[in-house]
Amino acid sequence: MSETVSLDFQYTASIEKVWSALIDPNKLAKWVMENDFQPVVGHRFQFRAQPVGGWDGIINCEVLIVEEPNRLSYTWVSAGQENTITWTLQDLGDGKVNLHLEQTGITHAQAREGAKFGWTRMGGELEKVLAE
C-alpha cells in the first residue's frame, strides 16, 4: 500500500514567478537541489545532493506533465522509492498563489516523514527565492 504526502504553501508572488521557480534549473538549484531539469515532457533529469549515509544523493526523474502555469509533474526515483511529484498552482488573487504538492507512491512511514520534512524545509527556501 502506498501513501501520499500532500502539502500546501501560500506565497505573495505572481503565479508566473512561482512557475518560473519550478521550471528554471538555476532557481530550482537554490531551493531544491542542483539539477539538469528542462520543462519538456519526457525529459529525463537528475537532482543531485551531497551523499549522506547510505544515500548516493541522486534522484532520477522524468517530466510527465507541463501545463504552464498551473501544473507540473515528474517522477522522483531514489533510495528504492519510485514516487510521482505533482505541483499545482492556483492564483488566489491579491498577488497570492497557493502551491500544492502531492508526492504519491511512498511505500513506508520513514520515507513519508522524510518527504514531509524535506518539502516543508524546501518550501521555506522557495519563499526566499521568490523574494529575490
Coordinates of C-alpha atoms in Angstrom, one line a residue, residues 8 46 64 75 78 83 91 97:
D8 CA 0.1 23.5 0.6
Q46 CA 18.5 14.3 -12.0
L64 CA 5.4 13.8 -17.0
T75 CA 8.8 11.1 -11.4
S78 CA 15.7 7.5 -5.2
N83 CA 7.3 8.4 -6.5
D91 CA -3.8 32.2 -8.3
V97 CA -0.5 32.0 -5.0

